[in-house]
Every structure is written in structure tokens, then in C-alpha cells.
Amino acid sequence: MTTITSSTSATTTGDAANSSASLIADYELFLSILTTQIQNQDPLDPLDSAEYTNQLVQYSNVEQAIKQNQNLEDIIATLQSNQSMSYVSYIGNEVTADASTTTLTGSQASWAYDVTEAATGTFEIRNSSGAVVYSGDIELDAGSGTFNWDGRTDSGQQAVDGLYTIAFDVKDSSSRPETVRTQVTGVVDSVDWSSGEAVLKVGNQEFPISAVTKVSSPS
């Protein structure tokens, strides 16, 4: 089932609402104290009306500023909601994204890669904690290819399912470093906005929308 998940903006206006409630409480306290002072003032030494009028004006200005901030937060929340909904168009379309991290599932993980020149060197596969679990020598032909891993670690054990990241350190025939570009291509199943950034799910993989390099109709 294709879905899009969007975090609610309930907290977006929370700061302004809390500030407004606090201001109202302080304002009411101020009026209560001011009323008491007026009632008990010395007729021969009355309160300075200009001073408390100035305080009233200051409270009024702060209240207006908080209301303006709340309106701005409402506008921002609306824009964010509209933006998240625009990512619905990714669902059902095929995307290509930079993805050096993939998921090991059922003793199978693979990385699509592209390299300009044929190259030789080494590779490392790290788990989500950053520890190297599998490494070795590698020879890559020029062009596109796929690196497959059966989940076996350097110690001969089976790695647990999860996220694993591959890194290549290779050089061409002239001993010049070659960049190996990894990528993932697939149809978008869902979009998750709950983290604050749009995250696309393609099969068992998830990656931020900022990693997308190509979008096309499914072949």
C-alpha cells in the first residue's frame, strides 16, 4: 500500500500559544496589582499615571508581537504541509538516488555502482555502528555493475539483517584514484515526512529526498 506520512504541526504554534498564555497571566496580575495600588494610593502622593500607562502600552505591544509570530507560524505550517503533499507525486514513480547504504535482508544485499575507468583496489562493508564486518580486494570493470554480498563476514559468520554501508578504495591502471558511484533505482512505495525531512521508501531501503538524482515513469 502506498502511503505518505506527515507530522502534524501541533507544536508549530505551540511556542506562540504558550507565550500568549503567559503574557495574559502576567497582564492580569499586573492589572490586579495596579488596581490594588490605585485603590490604596496616598491621595497626597498619587501614582504617576504616565508610568503605568507606559507599562500598559508595553504589554499591548508585546501581545501584538506574539500574535504576529503566531500568524507567521501558522503560515509556515501551511507551507510545510503543502510541500509535504507535493512529494506524493513521487509515489509510483521510479527514482535513482545516491545510496552507499543498503539493507541486508535474507542473506542478500547489493549495491549498484558506476566507475569511469576499470579499477582495482579494496572495499569495506560496515554495519550501522561503523564497524567493518567484511572487506577484501576487488576488480571493477569500467561502466555500471552490481556488487552482491551474501552477508558472510570476515569471521565467516552470517551478518544480521540491517543497514550496511560499502566504501571502495580503488585506482585505475595509471594508479590514479577512481571514484565509485553507488546508487539505488526503484519505484517509490511511500513517503515519510514525520522526521521533518521527506524520506522515500523504495523496497526495503529508505533515503532522504535530497539524495534523489533522477525521477522517471516506471519502465
Coordinates of C-alpha atoms in Angstrom, one line a residue:
M1 CA 0.0 0.0 0.0
T2 CA 1.4 3.4 -0.9
T3 CA 1.3 6.0 1.8
I4 CA 2.5 9.4 2.8
T5 CA 3.1 10.2 6.4
S6 CA 3.2 13.8 7.5
S7 CA 4.0 15.0 11.0
T8 CA 1.3 17.3 12.5
S9 CA 2.0 20.9 13.1
A10 CA 0.5 20.8 16.5
T11 CA 3.8 22.0 18.0
T12 CA 4.3 24.7 15.3
T13 CA 2.1 27.2 17.0
G14 CA 2.9 25.9 20.5
D15 CA 5.5 28.5 21.4
A16 CA 3.3 31.4 20.4
A17 CA 0.4 29.9 22.3
N18 CA 2.4 29.3 25.4
S19 CA 3.9 32.8 25.2
S20 CA 0.4 34.3 24.8
A21 CA -1.0 32.4 27.7
S22 CA 2.0 33.5 29.9
L23 CA 1.5 37.1 28.8
I24 CA -2.2 37.1 29.6
A25 CA -1.4 35.7 33.1
D26 CA 1.2 38.4 33.7
Y27 CA -1.1 41.1 32.2
E28 CA -3.9 40.1 34.6
L29 CA -1.5 40.0 37.5
F30 CA -0.2 43.5 36.5
L31 CA -3.8 44.9 36.3
S32 CA -4.6 43.3 39.7
I33 CA -1.6 44.9 41.4
L34 CA -2.2 48.2 39.6
T35 CA -5.8 48.2 40.7
T36 CA -4.8 47.5 44.3
Q37 CA -2.2 50.3 44.2
I38 CA -4.7 52.8 42.9
Q39 CA -7.3 51.8 45.5
N40 CA -4.7 52.2 48.3
Q41 CA -2.7 55.1 47.0
D42 CA -2.0 58.1 49.1
P43 CA -4.2 60.9 47.9
L44 CA -1.5 63.4 48.7
D45 CA 1.1 61.3 46.7
P46 CA -0.8 59.7 43.8
L47 CA 0.7 57.2 41.4
D48 CA 2.4 58.5 38.3
S49 CA -0.3 57.9 35.7
A50 CA 2.2 58.2 32.8
E51 CA 4.3 55.4 34.3
Y52 CA 1.6 52.8 34.5
T53 CA 0.1 53.9 31.2
N54 CA 3.5 53.3 29.6
Q55 CA 3.5 49.8 31.1
L56 CA 0.1 49.1 29.7
V57 CA 1.3 50.2 26.2
Q58 CA 4.4 47.9 26.5
Y59 CA 2.2 44.9 27.4
S60 CA 0.0 45.7 24.5
N61 CA 3.0 45.8 22.1
V62 CA 4.3 42.5 23.3
E63 CA 0.9 40.9 22.9
Q64 CA 0.6 42.2 19.3
A65 CA 4.1 40.8 18.5
I66 CA 3.2 37.4 19.9
K67 CA 0.0 37.3 17.7
Q68 CA 2.1 38.2 14.7
N69 CA 4.5 35.4 15.4
Q70 CA 1.6 33.0 15.8
N71 CA 0.2 34.1 12.4
L72 CA 3.7 33.6 10.8
E73 CA 3.9 30.1 12.4
D74 CA 0.5 29.2 11.0
I75 CA 1.7 30.3 7.6
I76 CA 4.9 28.3 7.8
A77 CA 2.9 25.2 9.0
T78 CA 0.6 25.6 6.0
L79 CA 3.6 25.9 3.6
Q80 CA 5.3 22.8 5.1
S81 CA 2.1 20.8 4.8
N82 CA 1.7 21.8 1.1
Q83 CA 5.3 21.0 0.4
S84 CA 5.0 17.5 2.0
M85 CA 1.9 16.8 0.0
S86 CA 3.8 17.7 -3.2
Y87 CA 6.0 14.7 -2.6
V88 CA 3.0 12.4 -3.2
S89 CA 3.9 12.7 -6.9
Y90 CA 7.0 10.5 -6.2
I91 CA 4.9 7.5 -5.2
G92 CA 4.6 5.0 -8.0
N93 CA 7.5 6.7 -10.0
E94 CA 10.9 5.3 -10.4
V95 CA 13.8 7.2 -8.8
T96 CA 17.5 6.9 -8.8
A97 CA 19.4 8.0 -5.7
D98 CA 22.9 8.0 -4.3
A99 CA 22.9 5.1 -1.9
S100 CA 26.1 3.7 -0.4
T101 CA 24.0 2.3 2.4
T102 CA 21.6 -0.6 1.7
T103 CA 19.7 -3.2 3.6
L104 CA 20.8 -6.8 4.2
T105 CA 17.7 -9.0 4.0
G106 CA 17.6 -12.8 3.9
S107 CA 21.4 -13.1 3.4
Q108 CA 21.3 -10.8 0.4
A109 CA 22.5 -7.2 -0.2
S110 CA 23.5 -5.5 -3.3
W111 CA 24.9 -2.1 -4.4
A112 CA 24.6 -0.8 -8.0
Y113 CA 27.8 1.2 -8.9
D114 CA 29.3 3.1 -11.7
V115 CA 33.0 3.7 -12.4
T116 CA 34.6 5.6 -15.3
E117 CA 37.7 3.5 -15.7
A118 CA 38.5 -0.1 -14.9
A119 CA 40.0 -0.1 -11.4
T120 CA 41.4 -2.4 -8.7
G121 CA 41.7 -1.9 -5.0
T122 CA 39.8 -2.8 -1.9
F123 CA 36.4 -2.5 -0.4
E124 CA 34.9 -2.4 3.1
I125 CA 31.4 -3.1 4.3
R126 CA 30.5 -1.5 7.7
N127 CA 27.5 -2.1 9.9
S128 CA 25.3 0.6 11.3
S129 CA 27.7 1.1 14.2
G130 CA 30.6 1.8 11.8
A131 CA 32.5 -1.4 12.4
V132 CA 34.0 -3.2 9.4
V133 CA 32.3 -6.6 9.0
Y134 CA 33.5 -7.6 5.6
S135 CA 36.4 -6.4 3.4
G136 CA 38.6 -7.6 0.6
D137 CA 40.2 -7.0 -2.8
I138 CA 38.2 -6.1 -5.8
E139 CA 38.5 -5.5 -9.5
L140 CA 35.9 -3.3 -11.2
D141 CA 35.2 -3.1 -14.9
A142 CA 34.5 0.3 -16.4
G143 CA 30.9 1.2 -16.5
S144 CA 28.0 0.1 -14.5
G145 CA 27.8 -3.0 -12.4
T146 CA 26.4 -4.6 -9.2
F147 CA 28.2 -5.7 -6.1
N148 CA 26.5 -8.5 -4.3
W149 CA 27.1 -9.7 -0.8
D150 CA 25.7 -12.8 0.8
G151 CA 26.1 -11.4 4.4
R152 CA 29.1 -13.5 5.3
T153 CA 31.5 -11.6 7.5
D154 CA 35.3 -11.8 7.6
S155 CA 35.0 -14.2 10.5
G156 CA 32.8 -16.5 8.5
Q157 CA 29.6 -15.8 10.4
Q158 CA 26.3 -14.6 9.0
A159 CA 25.7 -10.9 9.5
V160 CA 22.3 -9.9 11.0
D161 CA 19.8 -8.2 8.8
G162 CA 20.1 -4.4 8.8
L163 CA 21.7 -1.4 7.2
Y164 CA 25.3 -1.8 5.8
T165 CA 27.5 0.8 4.0
I166 CA 30.1 0.0 1.4
A167 CA 33.2 2.0 0.6
F168 CA 35.6 1.5 -2.2
D169 CA 39.3 2.5 -2.4
V170 CA 40.4 1.8 -6.0
K171 CA 42.8 3.1 -8.6
D172 CA 42.9 2.8 -12.4
S173 CA 45.8 1.3 -14.5
S174 CA 47.7 4.6 -14.1
S175 CA 47.4 4.4 -10.3
R176 CA 45.1 7.3 -10.2
P177 CA 42.2 7.2 -7.6
E178 CA 38.9 6.3 -9.2
T179 CA 35.5 7.4 -7.7
V180 CA 33.0 4.6 -7.4
R181 CA 29.5 6.0 -7.5
T182 CA 26.9 3.8 -5.8
Q183 CA 23.2 4.2 -6.4
V184 CA 19.8 2.7 -6.0
T185 CA 17.0 2.6 -8.5
G186 CA 13.4 1.5 -7.9
V187 CA 9.8 2.5 -7.6
V188 CA 8.8 4.7 -4.6
D189 CA 6.4 2.9 -2.3
S190 CA 5.8 5.6 0.3
V191 CA 6.9 9.0 1.6
D192 CA 7.5 9.7 5.3
W193 CA 7.6 13.3 6.5
S194 CA 7.5 12.5 10.2
S195 CA 11.2 13.2 10.8
G196 CA 10.8 16.8 9.3
E197 CA 12.5 15.8 6.1
A198 CA 10.9 13.8 3.3
V199 CA 12.1 10.3 3.3
L200 CA 11.4 8.0 0.3
K201 CA 11.0 4.2 0.7
V202 CA 12.0 2.0 -2.2
G203 CA 11.6 -1.7 -1.4
N204 CA 13.5 -2.2 1.9
Q205 CA 15.5 0.9 1.5
E206 CA 14.8 4.4 2.8
F207 CA 16.7 7.6 1.8
P208 CA 16.1 11.3 2.0
I209 CA 14.6 13.0 -1.0
S210 CA 17.8 15.2 -1.2
A211 CA 19.6 12.0 -2.4
V212 CA 17.4 11.6 -5.5
T213 CA 19.2 12.3 -8.7
K214 CA 16.6 11.1 -11.2
V215 CA 12.8 10.6 -11.4
S216 CA 11.0 8.8 -14.2
S217 CA 7.9 6.9 -15.0
P218 CA 8.3 3.2 -14.1
S219 CA 9.6 1.1 -17.0

